[in-house]
mmCIF file of C-alpha atoms in Angstrom:
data_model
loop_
_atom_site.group_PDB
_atom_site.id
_atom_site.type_symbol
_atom_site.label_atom_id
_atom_site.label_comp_id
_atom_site.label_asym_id
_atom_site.label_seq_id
_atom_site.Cartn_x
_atom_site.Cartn_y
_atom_site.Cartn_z
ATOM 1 C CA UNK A 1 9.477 23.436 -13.705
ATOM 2 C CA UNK A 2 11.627 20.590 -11.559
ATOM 3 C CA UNK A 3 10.737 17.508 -12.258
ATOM 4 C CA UNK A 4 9.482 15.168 -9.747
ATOM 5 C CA UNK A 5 8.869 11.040 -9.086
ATOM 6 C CA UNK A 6 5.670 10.348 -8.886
ATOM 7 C CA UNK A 7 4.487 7.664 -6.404
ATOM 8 C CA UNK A 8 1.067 5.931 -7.037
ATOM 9 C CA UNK A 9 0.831 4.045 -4.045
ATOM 10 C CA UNK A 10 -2.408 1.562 -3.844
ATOM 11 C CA UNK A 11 -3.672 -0.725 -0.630
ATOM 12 C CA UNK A 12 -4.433 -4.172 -2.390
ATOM 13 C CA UNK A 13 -7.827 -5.274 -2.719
ATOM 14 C CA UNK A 14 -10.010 -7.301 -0.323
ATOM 15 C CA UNK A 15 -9.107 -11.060 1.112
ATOM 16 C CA UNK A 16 -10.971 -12.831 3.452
ATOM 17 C CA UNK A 17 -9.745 -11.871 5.877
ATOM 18 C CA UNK A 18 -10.320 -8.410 5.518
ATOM 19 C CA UNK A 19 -13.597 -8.959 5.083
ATOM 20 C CA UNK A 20 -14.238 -10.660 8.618
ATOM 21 C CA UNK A 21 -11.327 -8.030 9.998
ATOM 22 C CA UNK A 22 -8.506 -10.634 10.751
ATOM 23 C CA UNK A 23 -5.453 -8.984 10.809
ATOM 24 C CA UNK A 24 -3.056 -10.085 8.064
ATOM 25 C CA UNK A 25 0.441 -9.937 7.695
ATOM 26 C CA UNK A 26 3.179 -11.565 6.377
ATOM 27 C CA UNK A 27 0.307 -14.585 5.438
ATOM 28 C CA UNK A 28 0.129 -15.050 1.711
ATOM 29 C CA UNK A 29 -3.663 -14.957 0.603
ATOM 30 C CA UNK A 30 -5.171 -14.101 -1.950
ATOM 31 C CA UNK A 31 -7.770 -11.864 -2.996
ATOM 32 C CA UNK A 32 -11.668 -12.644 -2.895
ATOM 33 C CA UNK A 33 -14.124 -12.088 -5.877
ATOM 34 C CA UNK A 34 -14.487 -8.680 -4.320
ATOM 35 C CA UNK A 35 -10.666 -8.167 -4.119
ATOM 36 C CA UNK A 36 -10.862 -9.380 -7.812
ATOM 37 C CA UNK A 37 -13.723 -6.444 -8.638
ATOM 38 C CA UNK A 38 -11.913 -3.657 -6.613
ATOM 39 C CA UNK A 39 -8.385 -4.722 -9.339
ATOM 40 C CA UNK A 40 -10.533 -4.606 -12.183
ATOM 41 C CA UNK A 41 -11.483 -1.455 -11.210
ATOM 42 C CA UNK A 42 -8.438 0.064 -10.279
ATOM 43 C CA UNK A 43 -6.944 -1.027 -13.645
ATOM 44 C CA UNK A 44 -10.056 0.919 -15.263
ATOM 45 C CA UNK A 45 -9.526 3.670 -13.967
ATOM 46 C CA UNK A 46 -6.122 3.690 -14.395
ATOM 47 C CA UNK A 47 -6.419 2.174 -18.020
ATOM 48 C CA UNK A 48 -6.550 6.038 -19.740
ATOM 49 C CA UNK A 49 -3.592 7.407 -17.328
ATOM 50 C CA UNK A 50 0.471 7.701 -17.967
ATOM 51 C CA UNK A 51 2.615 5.587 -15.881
ATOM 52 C CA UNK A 52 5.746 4.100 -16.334
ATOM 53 C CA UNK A 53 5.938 0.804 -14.380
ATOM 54 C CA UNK A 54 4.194 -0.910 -11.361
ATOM 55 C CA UNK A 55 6.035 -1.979 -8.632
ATOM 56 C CA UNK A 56 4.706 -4.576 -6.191
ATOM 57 C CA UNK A 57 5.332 -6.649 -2.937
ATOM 58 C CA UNK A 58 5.563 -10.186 -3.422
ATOM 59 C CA UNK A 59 2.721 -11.234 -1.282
ATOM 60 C CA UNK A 60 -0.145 -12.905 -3.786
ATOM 61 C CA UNK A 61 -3.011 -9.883 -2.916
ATOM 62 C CA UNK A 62 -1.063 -7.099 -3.687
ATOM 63 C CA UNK A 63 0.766 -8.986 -6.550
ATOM 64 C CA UNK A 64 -2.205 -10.238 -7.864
ATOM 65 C CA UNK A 65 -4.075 -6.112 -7.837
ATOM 66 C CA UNK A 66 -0.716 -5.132 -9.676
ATOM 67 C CA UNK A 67 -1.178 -7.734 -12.549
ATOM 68 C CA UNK A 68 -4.353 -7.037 -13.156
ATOM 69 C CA UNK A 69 -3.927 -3.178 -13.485
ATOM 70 C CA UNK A 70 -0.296 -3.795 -15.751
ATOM 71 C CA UNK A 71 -2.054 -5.950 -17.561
ATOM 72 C CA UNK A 72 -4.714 -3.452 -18.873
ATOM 73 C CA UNK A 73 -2.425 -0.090 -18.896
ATOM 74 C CA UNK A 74 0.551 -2.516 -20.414
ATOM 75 C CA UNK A 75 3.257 -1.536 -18.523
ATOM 76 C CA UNK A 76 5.961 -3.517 -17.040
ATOM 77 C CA UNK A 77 5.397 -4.962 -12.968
ATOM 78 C CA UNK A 78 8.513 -5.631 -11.173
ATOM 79 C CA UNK A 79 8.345 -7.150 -7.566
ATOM 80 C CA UNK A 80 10.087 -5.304 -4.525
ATOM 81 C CA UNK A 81 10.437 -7.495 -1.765
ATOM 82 C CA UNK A 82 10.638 -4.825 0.963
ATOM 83 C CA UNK A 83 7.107 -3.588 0.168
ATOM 84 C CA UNK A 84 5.355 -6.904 1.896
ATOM 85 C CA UNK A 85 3.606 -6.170 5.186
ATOM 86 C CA UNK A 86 4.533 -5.809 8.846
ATOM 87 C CA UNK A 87 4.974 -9.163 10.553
ATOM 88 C CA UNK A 88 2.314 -9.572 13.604
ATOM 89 C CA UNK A 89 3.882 -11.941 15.158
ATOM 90 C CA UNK A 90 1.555 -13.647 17.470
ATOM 91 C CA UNK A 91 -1.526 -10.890 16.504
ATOM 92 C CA UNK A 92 -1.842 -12.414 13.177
ATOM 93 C CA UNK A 93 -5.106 -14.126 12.136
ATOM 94 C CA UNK A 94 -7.179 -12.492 15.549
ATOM 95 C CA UNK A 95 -9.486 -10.382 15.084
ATOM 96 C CA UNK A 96 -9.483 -6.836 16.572
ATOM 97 C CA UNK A 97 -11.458 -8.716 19.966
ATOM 98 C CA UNK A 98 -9.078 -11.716 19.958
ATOM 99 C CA UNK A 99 -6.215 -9.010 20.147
ATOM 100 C CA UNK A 100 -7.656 -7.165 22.616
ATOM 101 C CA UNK A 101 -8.485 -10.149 24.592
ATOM 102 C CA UNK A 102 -5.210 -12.000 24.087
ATOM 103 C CA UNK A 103 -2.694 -9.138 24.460
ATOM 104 C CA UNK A 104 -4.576 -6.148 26.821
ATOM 105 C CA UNK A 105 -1.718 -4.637 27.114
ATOM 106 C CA UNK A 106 -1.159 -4.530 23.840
ATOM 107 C CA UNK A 107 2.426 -5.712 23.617
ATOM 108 C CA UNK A 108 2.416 -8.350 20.967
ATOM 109 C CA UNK A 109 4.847 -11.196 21.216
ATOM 110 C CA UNK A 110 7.251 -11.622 17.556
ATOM 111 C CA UNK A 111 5.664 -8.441 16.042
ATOM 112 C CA UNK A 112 7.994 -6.959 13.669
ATOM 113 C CA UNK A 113 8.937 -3.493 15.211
ATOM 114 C CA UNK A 114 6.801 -0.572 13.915
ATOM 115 C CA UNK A 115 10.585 1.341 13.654
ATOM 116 C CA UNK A 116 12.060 -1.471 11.700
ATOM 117 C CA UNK A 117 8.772 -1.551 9.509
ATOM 118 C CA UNK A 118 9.311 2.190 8.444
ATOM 119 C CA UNK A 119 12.870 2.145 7.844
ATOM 120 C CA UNK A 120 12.205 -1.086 5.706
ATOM 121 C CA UNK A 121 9.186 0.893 3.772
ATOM 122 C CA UNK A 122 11.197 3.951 3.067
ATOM 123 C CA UNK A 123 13.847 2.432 1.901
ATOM 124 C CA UNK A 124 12.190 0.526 -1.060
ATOM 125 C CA UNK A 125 10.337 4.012 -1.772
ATOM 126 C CA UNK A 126 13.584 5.270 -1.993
ATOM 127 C CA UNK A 127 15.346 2.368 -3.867
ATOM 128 C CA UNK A 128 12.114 3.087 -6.075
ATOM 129 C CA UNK A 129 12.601 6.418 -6.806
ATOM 130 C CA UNK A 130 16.560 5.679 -7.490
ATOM 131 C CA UNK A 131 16.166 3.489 -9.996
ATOM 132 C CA UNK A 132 12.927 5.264 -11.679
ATOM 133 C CA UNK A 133 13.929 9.010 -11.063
ATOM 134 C CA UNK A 134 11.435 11.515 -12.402
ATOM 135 C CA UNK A 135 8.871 8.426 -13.905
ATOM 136 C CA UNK A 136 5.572 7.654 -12.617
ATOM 137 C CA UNK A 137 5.185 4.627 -10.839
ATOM 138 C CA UNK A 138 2.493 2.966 -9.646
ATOM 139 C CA UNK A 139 3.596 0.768 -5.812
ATOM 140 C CA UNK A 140 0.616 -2.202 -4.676
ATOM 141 C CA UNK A 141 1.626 -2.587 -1.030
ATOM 142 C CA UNK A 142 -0.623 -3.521 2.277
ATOM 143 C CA UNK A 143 -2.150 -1.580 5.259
ATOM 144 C CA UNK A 144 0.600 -0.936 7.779
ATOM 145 C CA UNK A 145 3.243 -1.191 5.289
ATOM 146 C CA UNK A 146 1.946 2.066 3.177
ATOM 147 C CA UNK A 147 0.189 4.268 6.403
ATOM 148 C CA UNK A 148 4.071 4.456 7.434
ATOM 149 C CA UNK A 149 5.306 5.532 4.687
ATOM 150 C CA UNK A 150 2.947 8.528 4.708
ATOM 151 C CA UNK A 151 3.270 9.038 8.658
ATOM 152 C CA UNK A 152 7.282 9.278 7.627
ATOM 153 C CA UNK A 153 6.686 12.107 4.371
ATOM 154 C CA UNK A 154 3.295 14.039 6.488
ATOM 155 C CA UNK A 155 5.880 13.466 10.217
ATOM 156 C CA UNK A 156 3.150 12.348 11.603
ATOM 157 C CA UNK A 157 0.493 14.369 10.602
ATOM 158 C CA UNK A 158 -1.503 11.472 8.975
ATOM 159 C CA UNK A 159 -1.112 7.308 8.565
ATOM 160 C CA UNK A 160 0.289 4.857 11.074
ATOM 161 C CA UNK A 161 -1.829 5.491 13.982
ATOM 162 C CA UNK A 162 -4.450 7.909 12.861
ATOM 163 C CA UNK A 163 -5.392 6.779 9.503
ATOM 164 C CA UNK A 164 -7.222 3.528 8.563
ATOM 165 C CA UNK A 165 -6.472 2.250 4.894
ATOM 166 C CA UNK A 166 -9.408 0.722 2.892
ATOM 167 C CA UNK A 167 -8.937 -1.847 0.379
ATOM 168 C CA UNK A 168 -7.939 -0.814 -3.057
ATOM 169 C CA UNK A 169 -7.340 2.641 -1.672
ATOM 170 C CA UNK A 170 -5.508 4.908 -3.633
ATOM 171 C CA UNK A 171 -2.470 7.595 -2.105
ATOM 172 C CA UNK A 172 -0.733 10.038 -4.827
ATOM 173 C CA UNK A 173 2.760 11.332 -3.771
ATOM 174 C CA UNK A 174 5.668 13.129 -5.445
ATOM 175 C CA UNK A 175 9.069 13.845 -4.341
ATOM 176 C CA UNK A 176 11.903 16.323 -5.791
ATOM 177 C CA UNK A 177 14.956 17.826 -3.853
ATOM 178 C CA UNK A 178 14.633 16.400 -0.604
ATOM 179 C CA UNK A 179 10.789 17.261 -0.032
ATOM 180 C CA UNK A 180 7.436 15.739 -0.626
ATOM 181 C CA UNK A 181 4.121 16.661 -1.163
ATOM 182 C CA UNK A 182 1.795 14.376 -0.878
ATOM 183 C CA UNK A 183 -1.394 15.307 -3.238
ATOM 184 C CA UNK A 184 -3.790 13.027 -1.343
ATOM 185 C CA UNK A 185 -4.461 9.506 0.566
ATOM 186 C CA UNK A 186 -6.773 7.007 1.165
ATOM 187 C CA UNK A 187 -9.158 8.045 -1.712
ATOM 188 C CA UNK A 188 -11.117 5.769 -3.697
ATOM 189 C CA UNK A 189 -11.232 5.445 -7.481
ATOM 190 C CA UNK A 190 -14.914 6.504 -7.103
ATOM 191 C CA UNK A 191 -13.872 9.756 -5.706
ATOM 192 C CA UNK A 192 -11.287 10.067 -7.878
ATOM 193 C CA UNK A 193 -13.877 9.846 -10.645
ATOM 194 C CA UNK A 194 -16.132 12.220 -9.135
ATOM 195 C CA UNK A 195 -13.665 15.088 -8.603
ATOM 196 C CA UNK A 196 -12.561 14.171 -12.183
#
């Protein structure tokens, strides 16, 4: 059977400001006592599985999910710099009624391009999978950042602009010769543990 990379890829857990639906980008909070809960967890449920290294942005709430889950399945967390979130330029820190009120039609002053965004993501998923060829590696990334990554493997089917990410959510992806298959996204660890 051909072996394959296997990409864990994991929304961070709550902030603040996810919780009263500011958007957040490149800002560099960190996660609430819920956020804190959600990593806990995500480590737990991870704690019994087989990976070979976590890979993180550099932004404290995904960095922060990723040490709590390497700490419990001890394995090593490196830090990928391209992995932190879209820039929003002048959207960030409104709310989705602020944006809509501030910028109706919808062109955002100093937002990083969505284009620019998905080159940036796929190229540290393929760095990734360069450097860690055939292992299974678990990537803590943000909202935007990861739905364009899967909009680039599904071509659209799914992510940026038709799928909304929750906190701590969980996408499972491999990739061998070229092609993807992407085994699910945007599942919880609680459905996880329900299918089994």
């Amino acid at each position: 059977m051909e072996q394959a990379t296997t990409f864990c890829i994991i929304r961070h857990g709550e902030t603040d400001w996810n919780a009263i639906g500011k958007l957040q980008g490149r800002e560099d909070i960190s996660l609430n006592n819920n956020g804190l809960r959600q990593a806990e967890d995500l480590a737990n449920f991870f704690y019994t599985s087989n990976f070979d290294c976590i890979v993180s942005s550099s932004l404290q709430r995904a960095f922060q999910t990723a040490q709590i889950i390497s700490k419990k399945i001890s394995v090593p967390l490196y830090i990928e710099p391209l992995l932190v979130e879209r820039c929003w330029g002048d959207a960030s820190g409104l709310t989705f009624e602020e944006r809509k009120r501030n910028f109706p039609d919808g062109i955002i002053p100093n937002q990083e391009e969505f284009e620019h965004m998905q080159a940036r993501a796929m190229s540290a998923i393929y760095s990734i999978h360069s450097r860690w060829m055939n292992k299974r590696i678990i990537v803590v990334s943000h909202g935007a950042l990861i739905n364009s990554i899967l909009h680039s493997v599904s071509h659209g089917e799914f992510g940026s602009f038709t799928t909304r990410l929750a906190n701590a959510c969980i996408s499972l992806l491999q990739f061998n010769s070229d092609n993807w298959n992407v085994l699910y996204y945007n599942k919880s660890y609680k459905e996880l543990q329900e299918q089994g």
